[in-house]
Amino acid sequence: DKSAENLSKYDIFIAGGFLGATLTKNISQQTHGHKTVFASYLDKEPGNSSMRTQFELKRYEKSSYYSQINTLLCPSVAKCGGVGVKSFHPKDNYVVLNNGREVQYGVLVNAMGLRPDAAAIKGFKEALDNPKAPVYSNLDSVVGTKYYGFIPLFNNGDAFVYIPPFPFSGEVEGYNFLIALDTWKKSAAMGQVSPLHSLTIINANDKFASKSEKLDAYIKEKLDAYGVKVLYNTKLTEIDGDNQRLTLSNSETHWFNNLYVHAPVKANDAFQGSGLLNEDGLTMPVDAKTLQHPQYSNVFGIGDINALNIQKSFLAGIAQSHVVRHNALRTLKNKSANAEYNGYSKLNLYTGLNKLVTYTETYEKGESLGTSLPVVRYYLGAKIGGKGNLSILKGKNPGPPKGKLGYQKFADEKETHKEAAH
């Protein structure tokens, strides 16, 4: 049964696009549509960071990378696309949408991710939308070719990559500089790229992976081997696209022939005064296992917005969605949240035209970095994994941990985590 569009209260309110849309199918799969679900999202949301590098290499169609949220939602849910949430009121169990509508809920699932902030860097958006400025990003540009310029088209001079302060969307999973370095090295040997070129990484942090020492050490080792200069604890403050000049937080200026900016993020005004987020105004505290808010037992989180001690990834968000699906339905029955997230995360880091390494972790087993057989890993990750991610988004594959074998099942009366959950 389809949830009516005009109810004053819904069993479950889901705020957020990609992961939120996938969660609607997970919930409907378990309830057969017998719970009212409302999904609120913005029409334009950042694409899937796990597919970004291959998209920039033109190996994924734009329609695949920027999947339409409407096509991912379960048809049985009520939806309010393009409107979004204006304010959250968890004490009284309701939200206000940007069109002024108030919607009450039994359970709130926060899947809103991190909001990009192009205005944080003066001149950035203007340079990104300037067809003559060699400035690229993981953000949209009105210039169609800006989706593909950084990796294959750079042929001489000084290139720069900007890593903004943690947290930000696409951390590690969206890094394209290692595959770019490999591409330029091979192209230089064939005479397509001048040997007179360099790469400097401007890193606002002191590391490349906020939660993984193993990943951070691996990336630094690779950059050292290429002779890449890294400016740590340095922010990019201004871009002059017309004159191809950038300014850093230490007042240094540099001319550039190629610049790629991983967009910084900003606080979402919808959460202001709600008490849902941490002091940073960017992430939400949740129980590490139940993914339940410590203050509001009927609020859960999935994806990048969760403040968890794991290396964030698309597949981590999917694994969390199964836990939240189960715990949300139990909460509606006034039962404790008993499904436990095991800290699963998995991501691919592209290191060359046909090479990648695979990072995986769980709370119990810790981290592992698979660097053997990089060509085989590339095939599994780029050829099969990319299609698999699309299949997960569209609800054709439940995703981790069971994948095509089916949905994860949890013991219905397991109470071991009751105290921590509440």
Coordinates of C-alpha atoms in Angstrom, one line a residue:
D1 CA 0.0 0.0 0.0
K2 CA 1.3 3.4 -0.9
S3 CA 1.7 5.9 1.9
A4 CA -0.6 8.9 1.4
E5 CA 1.1 12.1 0.5
N6 CA -0.9 14.3 2.9
L7 CA -0.7 12.6 6.3
S8 CA 0.1 14.7 9.3
K9 CA 2.2 11.9 10.8
Y10 CA 4.3 9.1 9.4
D11 CA 5.8 6.0 11.1
I12 CA 9.2 6.8 9.6
F13 CA 10.6 10.1 8.3
I14 CA 13.7 9.7 6.2
A15 CA 15.8 12.9 5.5
G16 CA 18.3 12.5 2.7
G17 CA 18.8 11.3 -0.8
F18 CA 20.9 8.4 -2.0
L19 CA 21.2 6.4 1.2
G20 CA 17.7 7.5 2.3
A21 CA 16.1 6.4 -1.0
T22 CA 17.8 3.0 -0.7
L23 CA 16.6 2.7 2.9
T24 CA 13.0 3.1 1.7
K25 CA 13.3 -0.1 -0.3
N26 CA 14.9 -1.9 2.6
I27 CA 12.1 -0.9 4.9
S28 CA 9.4 -1.8 2.4
Q29 CA 11.0 -5.1 1.8
Q30 CA 10.5 -6.0 5.4
T31 CA 7.1 -4.4 6.0
H32 CA 5.6 -5.0 2.6
G33 CA 4.4 -1.4 2.6
H34 CA 2.5 -1.7 5.9
K35 CA 4.3 1.2 7.5
T36 CA 3.9 4.8 6.4
V37 CA 7.2 6.2 5.2
F38 CA 8.0 9.8 4.1
A39 CA 11.1 10.7 2.2
S40 CA 12.4 14.2 2.0
Y41 CA 15.4 15.1 -0.3
L42 CA 16.8 17.7 -2.6
D43 CA 16.6 17.1 -6.3
K44 CA 20.3 17.9 -6.8
E45 CA 22.6 16.0 -4.5
P46 CA 26.3 15.1 -4.9
G47 CA 26.9 11.9 -6.9
N48 CA 28.1 8.7 -5.4
S49 CA 31.7 9.3 -4.3
S50 CA 32.6 5.6 -4.7
M51 CA 32.0 6.0 -8.5
R52 CA 33.5 9.5 -8.9
T53 CA 36.9 8.6 -10.3
Q54 CA 35.6 6.2 -12.9
F55 CA 33.0 8.8 -13.8
E56 CA 35.8 11.3 -14.4
L57 CA 37.5 8.8 -16.6
K58 CA 34.3 8.6 -18.7
R59 CA 33.7 4.9 -17.7
Y60 CA 30.3 5.7 -16.2
E61 CA 27.5 7.6 -17.8
K62 CA 26.4 10.7 -16.1
S63 CA 22.9 9.2 -15.7
S64 CA 24.5 6.4 -13.6
Y65 CA 26.7 8.6 -11.5
Y66 CA 24.0 11.2 -10.8
S67 CA 21.2 8.7 -10.3
Q68 CA 17.8 10.4 -10.0
I69 CA 16.5 10.1 -6.5
N70 CA 13.0 9.4 -7.8
T71 CA 14.2 6.3 -9.6
L72 CA 15.8 5.0 -6.4
L73 CA 12.8 5.5 -4.0
C74 CA 10.4 2.7 -3.3
P75 CA 7.1 3.6 -5.1
S76 CA 5.1 3.0 -2.0
V77 CA 6.6 5.9 0.1
A78 CA 5.3 9.4 0.2
K79 CA 7.9 11.8 -1.0
C80 CA 8.7 15.5 -1.1
G81 CA 11.5 15.9 -3.7
G82 CA 13.3 19.2 -4.1
V83 CA 11.9 20.7 -0.9
G84 CA 14.1 19.5 1.9
V85 CA 13.9 20.0 5.6
K86 CA 13.9 23.6 7.0
S87 CA 14.2 22.6 10.7
F88 CA 14.2 19.6 13.0
H89 CA 12.3 19.5 16.3
P90 CA 13.2 16.1 17.9
K91 CA 11.8 17.0 21.3
D92 CA 8.3 17.1 19.8
N93 CA 8.9 14.5 17.0
Y94 CA 8.3 16.7 14.0
V95 CA 10.1 18.5 11.2
V96 CA 9.3 21.6 9.2
L97 CA 9.8 21.4 5.4
N98 CA 11.1 24.3 3.3
N99 CA 7.6 24.8 2.0
G100 CA 6.3 25.4 5.6
R101 CA 4.6 22.0 6.0
E102 CA 5.0 20.3 9.4
V103 CA 5.4 16.6 9.4
Q104 CA 5.3 14.4 12.6
Y105 CA 7.1 11.1 12.8
G106 CA 7.4 8.0 15.0
V107 CA 11.1 7.5 14.0
L108 CA 13.5 9.9 12.2
V109 CA 16.3 8.6 10.1
N110 CA 19.0 11.2 9.3
A111 CA 20.7 10.4 6.0
M112 CA 21.5 13.9 4.9
G113 CA 25.2 13.5 4.6
L114 CA 27.5 16.5 4.5
R115 CA 26.6 19.8 2.7
P116 CA 29.3 21.2 0.3
D117 CA 30.4 24.8 0.7
A118 CA 31.7 26.3 -2.5
A119 CA 31.6 29.8 -0.9
A120 CA 34.3 28.8 1.7
I121 CA 37.0 29.4 -1.0
K122 CA 36.7 32.9 -2.6
G123 CA 36.4 32.7 -6.4
F124 CA 36.0 28.9 -6.4
K125 CA 32.6 28.6 -7.9
E126 CA 33.3 31.3 -10.5
A127 CA 36.5 29.5 -11.6
L128 CA 34.7 26.2 -11.7
D129 CA 32.0 27.7 -14.0
N130 CA 34.6 29.5 -16.2
P131 CA 35.3 27.4 -19.3
K132 CA 38.8 28.9 -19.7
A133 CA 39.9 28.3 -16.2
P134 CA 41.5 24.8 -15.6
V135 CA 39.7 24.4 -12.3
Y136 CA 37.9 21.1 -11.5
S137 CA 36.1 19.6 -8.6
N138 CA 33.7 16.9 -7.3
L139 CA 31.0 19.6 -7.4
D140 CA 28.8 20.4 -10.4
S141 CA 29.9 22.9 -13.0
V142 CA 27.8 24.6 -15.7
V143 CA 30.7 23.6 -18.1
G144 CA 30.2 20.0 -19.1
T145 CA 33.8 19.3 -19.9
K146 CA 34.8 20.2 -16.3
Y147 CA 33.6 16.7 -15.3
Y148 CA 36.5 15.1 -17.1
G149 CA 39.4 17.6 -17.3
F150 CA 41.7 16.8 -14.3
I151 CA 42.9 13.3 -15.0
P152 CA 43.3 12.8 -18.8
L153 CA 43.8 16.3 -20.2
F154 CA 46.6 17.9 -18.1
N155 CA 49.7 18.0 -20.3
N156 CA 52.2 20.5 -18.7
G157 CA 53.0 22.9 -15.9
D158 CA 52.0 22.9 -12.3
A159 CA 49.0 21.0 -11.0
F160 CA 47.5 21.3 -7.5
V161 CA 45.0 19.3 -5.5
Y162 CA 43.2 20.6 -2.5
I163 CA 42.1 18.4 0.4
P164 CA 39.8 20.4 2.7
P165 CA 39.4 20.1 6.5
F166 CA 37.9 16.9 7.8
P167 CA 35.1 15.8 7.5
F168 CA 34.2 16.2 3.8
S169 CA 32.4 14.1 1.3
G170 CA 34.5 11.6 -0.7
E171 CA 37.4 11.4 1.7
V172 CA 39.8 8.8 0.3
E173 CA 37.1 7.2 -1.8
G174 CA 37.0 10.1 -4.1
Y175 CA 40.8 10.8 -4.3
N176 CA 41.9 10.8 -7.9
F177 CA 45.4 12.1 -7.6
L178 CA 47.2 8.7 -7.5
I179 CA 45.5 7.5 -10.7
A180 CA 46.2 11.0 -12.2
L181 CA 49.9 10.6 -11.4
D182 CA 50.1 7.2 -13.0
T183 CA 48.2 8.5 -16.1
W184 CA 50.6 11.5 -16.5
K185 CA 53.7 9.2 -16.0
K186 CA 52.6 6.8 -18.8
S187 CA 51.5 9.7 -21.0
A188 CA 54.9 11.4 -20.6
A189 CA 56.6 8.3 -21.7
M190 CA 54.5 8.4 -24.9
G191 CA 55.1 12.1 -25.5
Q192 CA 51.5 13.1 -24.7
V193 CA 52.4 14.9 -21.5
S194 CA 55.5 17.2 -21.1
P195 CA 58.1 15.9 -18.6
L196 CA 58.0 19.5 -17.2
H197 CA 55.0 19.0 -14.9
S198 CA 54.5 18.8 -11.2
L199 CA 51.8 18.1 -8.6
T200 CA 51.5 19.8 -5.2
I201 CA 48.8 18.8 -2.8
I202 CA 47.4 21.4 -0.4
N203 CA 46.1 19.5 2.6
A204 CA 44.2 21.4 5.3
N205 CA 44.9 18.4 7.6
D206 CA 48.1 16.6 8.7
K207 CA 46.9 13.3 7.2
F208 CA 44.9 12.0 4.2
A209 CA 42.6 9.6 6.0
S210 CA 41.0 10.9 9.1
K211 CA 40.3 7.5 10.7
S212 CA 42.9 5.1 9.2
E213 CA 46.6 5.2 10.0
K214 CA 47.1 2.4 7.5
L215 CA 45.5 4.2 4.6
D216 CA 47.2 7.5 5.5
A217 CA 50.7 5.8 5.6
Y218 CA 50.0 4.0 2.2
I219 CA 49.0 7.3 0.5
K220 CA 52.0 9.2 1.9
E221 CA 54.3 6.4 0.7
K222 CA 52.9 6.5 -2.8
L223 CA 53.2 10.3 -3.0
D224 CA 56.8 10.2 -1.7
A225 CA 57.6 7.7 -4.5
Y226 CA 56.3 10.2 -7.1
G227 CA 58.1 13.1 -5.5
V228 CA 54.9 15.0 -4.8
K229 CA 55.1 18.1 -2.6
V230 CA 52.5 18.2 0.2
L231 CA 51.6 21.4 2.1
Y232 CA 50.1 20.1 5.3
N233 CA 47.8 22.1 7.6
T234 CA 47.3 24.7 4.9
K235 CA 44.0 25.9 3.5
L236 CA 43.1 27.1 0.0
T237 CA 41.5 30.5 0.6
E238 CA 41.1 32.1 -2.9
I239 CA 41.1 31.1 -6.6
D240 CA 41.6 33.6 -9.4
G241 CA 40.5 31.5 -12.4
D242 CA 41.1 34.2 -15.1
N243 CA 44.8 34.6 -14.1
Q244 CA 45.2 31.0 -12.9
R245 CA 46.5 32.0 -9.5
L246 CA 45.6 30.6 -6.0
T247 CA 46.1 32.0 -2.5
L248 CA 46.8 29.9 0.6
S249 CA 46.0 30.5 4.3
N250 CA 49.7 31.3 4.9
S251 CA 49.4 34.2 2.3
E252 CA 51.5 32.3 -0.3
T253 CA 50.3 32.6 -3.9
H254 CA 51.0 30.1 -6.7
W255 CA 50.3 30.0 -10.5
F256 CA 48.6 26.9 -11.6
N257 CA 48.0 25.1 -14.9
N258 CA 45.6 22.6 -13.3
L259 CA 43.7 22.6 -10.0
Y260 CA 41.3 20.0 -8.5
V261 CA 39.3 21.0 -5.4
H262 CA 37.6 18.6 -3.1
A263 CA 34.9 20.8 -1.8
P264 CA 34.8 21.7 1.9
V265 CA 31.5 21.4 3.8
K266 CA 29.4 23.6 6.0
A267 CA 26.9 23.3 8.7
N268 CA 23.3 22.6 7.6
D269 CA 21.0 25.4 8.9
A270 CA 18.2 22.8 9.2
F271 CA 19.8 21.4 12.4
Q272 CA 20.4 24.7 14.1
G273 CA 18.9 24.6 17.6
S274 CA 17.8 21.0 17.3
G275 CA 20.4 19.5 19.5
L276 CA 20.9 16.6 17.1
L277 CA 24.4 17.4 16.0
N278 CA 27.8 17.6 17.7
E279 CA 29.5 20.9 18.5
D280 CA 31.1 20.9 15.0
G281 CA 27.6 21.3 13.6
L282 CA 28.4 18.8 10.9
T283 CA 28.2 15.3 12.4
M284 CA 25.6 13.5 14.6
P285 CA 26.5 11.5 17.7
V286 CA 25.1 7.9 17.5
D287 CA 25.7 4.7 19.4
A288 CA 28.5 2.8 17.7
K289 CA 26.4 -0.3 17.3
T290 CA 22.7 0.6 17.3
L291 CA 23.3 3.9 15.4
Q292 CA 20.8 5.5 17.7
H293 CA 21.0 9.1 18.9
P294 CA 22.2 9.2 22.6
Q295 CA 19.5 11.7 23.6
Y296 CA 16.6 10.8 21.3
S297 CA 15.9 7.0 21.1
N298 CA 13.7 7.4 18.0
V299 CA 16.4 9.1 15.9
F300 CA 18.9 7.1 13.9
G301 CA 21.7 8.0 11.5
I302 CA 23.2 6.5 8.4
G303 CA 26.2 7.5 6.2
D304 CA 28.6 10.4 6.4
I305 CA 26.7 12.4 9.0
N306 CA 27.3 9.7 11.7
A307 CA 30.2 10.5 14.1
L308 CA 31.8 7.0 14.1
N309 CA 35.4 5.9 14.5
I310 CA 35.4 4.2 11.1
Q311 CA 36.8 5.3 7.7
K312 CA 33.6 6.5 5.9
S313 CA 32.5 4.9 2.7
F314 CA 29.5 4.3 0.5
L315 CA 29.3 0.6 1.5
A316 CA 29.6 1.5 5.2
G317 CA 26.4 3.6 4.8
I318 CA 24.6 0.7 3.1
A319 CA 25.6 -1.7 5.9
Q320 CA 24.4 0.8 8.5
S321 CA 21.0 1.1 6.7
H322 CA 20.2 -2.5 7.4
V323 CA 20.9 -2.0 11.1
V324 CA 18.8 1.1 11.2
R325 CA 16.0 -0.5 9.2
H326 CA 15.6 -3.2 11.9
N327 CA 16.1 -0.9 14.9
A328 CA 13.6 1.7 13.5
L329 CA 10.9 -0.9 13.1
R330 CA 11.5 -2.2 16.6
T331 CA 11.4 1.3 18.0
L332 CA 7.9 1.7 16.5
K333 CA 6.9 -1.4 18.5
N334 CA 8.3 0.2 21.7
K335 CA 11.1 -2.4 21.8
S336 CA 14.8 -1.8 22.3
A337 CA 17.1 -1.4 19.4
N338 CA 19.0 -4.7 19.2
A339 CA 20.6 -4.9 15.8
E340 CA 24.3 -4.1 16.0
Y341 CA 26.5 -2.4 13.4
N342 CA 29.8 -4.2 13.3
G343 CA 31.8 -1.2 12.0
Y344 CA 31.9 -2.6 8.4
S345 CA 33.5 -0.3 5.9
K346 CA 35.0 -1.0 2.5
L347 CA 36.4 1.3 -0.2
N348 CA 38.5 1.2 -3.3
L349 CA 41.4 3.6 -3.8
Y350 CA 42.5 3.9 -7.5
T351 CA 46.2 3.9 -7.8
G352 CA 46.6 3.6 -11.6
L353 CA 44.9 3.2 -14.9
N354 CA 44.3 -0.5 -14.2
K355 CA 45.3 -0.7 -10.5
L356 CA 43.6 -0.2 -7.2
V357 CA 43.9 -1.2 -3.5
T358 CA 41.0 -2.3 -1.3
Y359 CA 40.5 -1.1 2.2
T360 CA 38.2 -3.0 4.6
E361 CA 37.5 -2.8 8.3
T362 CA 35.2 -3.9 11.1
Y363 CA 35.2 -3.2 14.9
E364 CA 36.3 -6.7 15.7
K365 CA 38.9 -7.5 12.9
G366 CA 40.3 -4.0 12.5
E367 CA 41.8 -2.6 9.3
S368 CA 43.1 -4.4 6.3
L369 CA 44.6 -3.0 3.1
G370 CA 44.7 -5.3 0.1
T371 CA 47.5 -4.3 -2.2
S372 CA 48.2 -7.6 -4.0
L373 CA 47.0 -8.3 -7.5
P374 CA 46.1 -4.7 -8.2
V375 CA 44.9 -5.4 -11.8
V376 CA 42.5 -8.1 -10.6
R377 CA 41.3 -5.8 -7.9
Y378 CA 40.8 -3.1 -10.5
Y379 CA 38.6 -5.4 -12.6
L380 CA 36.5 -6.5 -9.6
G381 CA 36.2 -2.9 -8.2
A382 CA 35.7 -0.9 -11.4
K383 CA 34.0 -3.4 -13.7
I384 CA 31.9 -5.4 -11.3
G385 CA 31.9 -3.2 -8.2
G386 CA 30.6 -0.2 -10.0
K387 CA 27.7 -2.0 -11.4
G388 CA 27.2 -3.6 -8.0
N389 CA 26.9 -0.2 -6.3
L390 CA 24.3 0.9 -8.8
S391 CA 22.4 -2.3 -8.2
I392 CA 22.5 -1.6 -4.4
L393 CA 21.3 1.9 -4.9
K394 CA 18.4 0.7 -7.0
G395 CA 17.4 -2.0 -4.4
K396 CA 18.2 -4.9 -6.7
N397 CA 21.0 -6.0 -4.4
P398 CA 20.7 -5.6 -0.6
G399 CA 24.5 -4.9 -0.4
P400 CA 26.8 -5.8 2.5
P401 CA 27.1 -7.9 4.4
K402 CA 25.2 -10.6 2.5
G403 CA 25.0 -9.0 -1.0
K404 CA 22.9 -11.0 -3.4
L405 CA 22.4 -13.7 -0.8
G406 CA 19.7 -11.6 0.7
Y407 CA 18.9 -9.2 3.6
Q408 CA 20.7 -9.3 6.9
K409 CA 18.6 -10.9 9.6
F410 CA 18.8 -9.9 13.3
A411 CA 17.5 -11.8 16.4
D412 CA 14.2 -10.2 17.3
E413 CA 14.6 -10.3 21.1
K414 CA 18.3 -9.9 21.5
E415 CA 18.7 -7.3 24.4
T416 CA 22.5 -7.3 24.8
H417 CA 22.9 -3.7 23.7
K418 CA 19.8 -2.3 25.4
E419 CA 21.6 -0.2 28.0
A420 CA 24.1 1.4 25.6
A421 CA 21.4 2.1 23.1
H422 CA 19.4 4.1 25.5

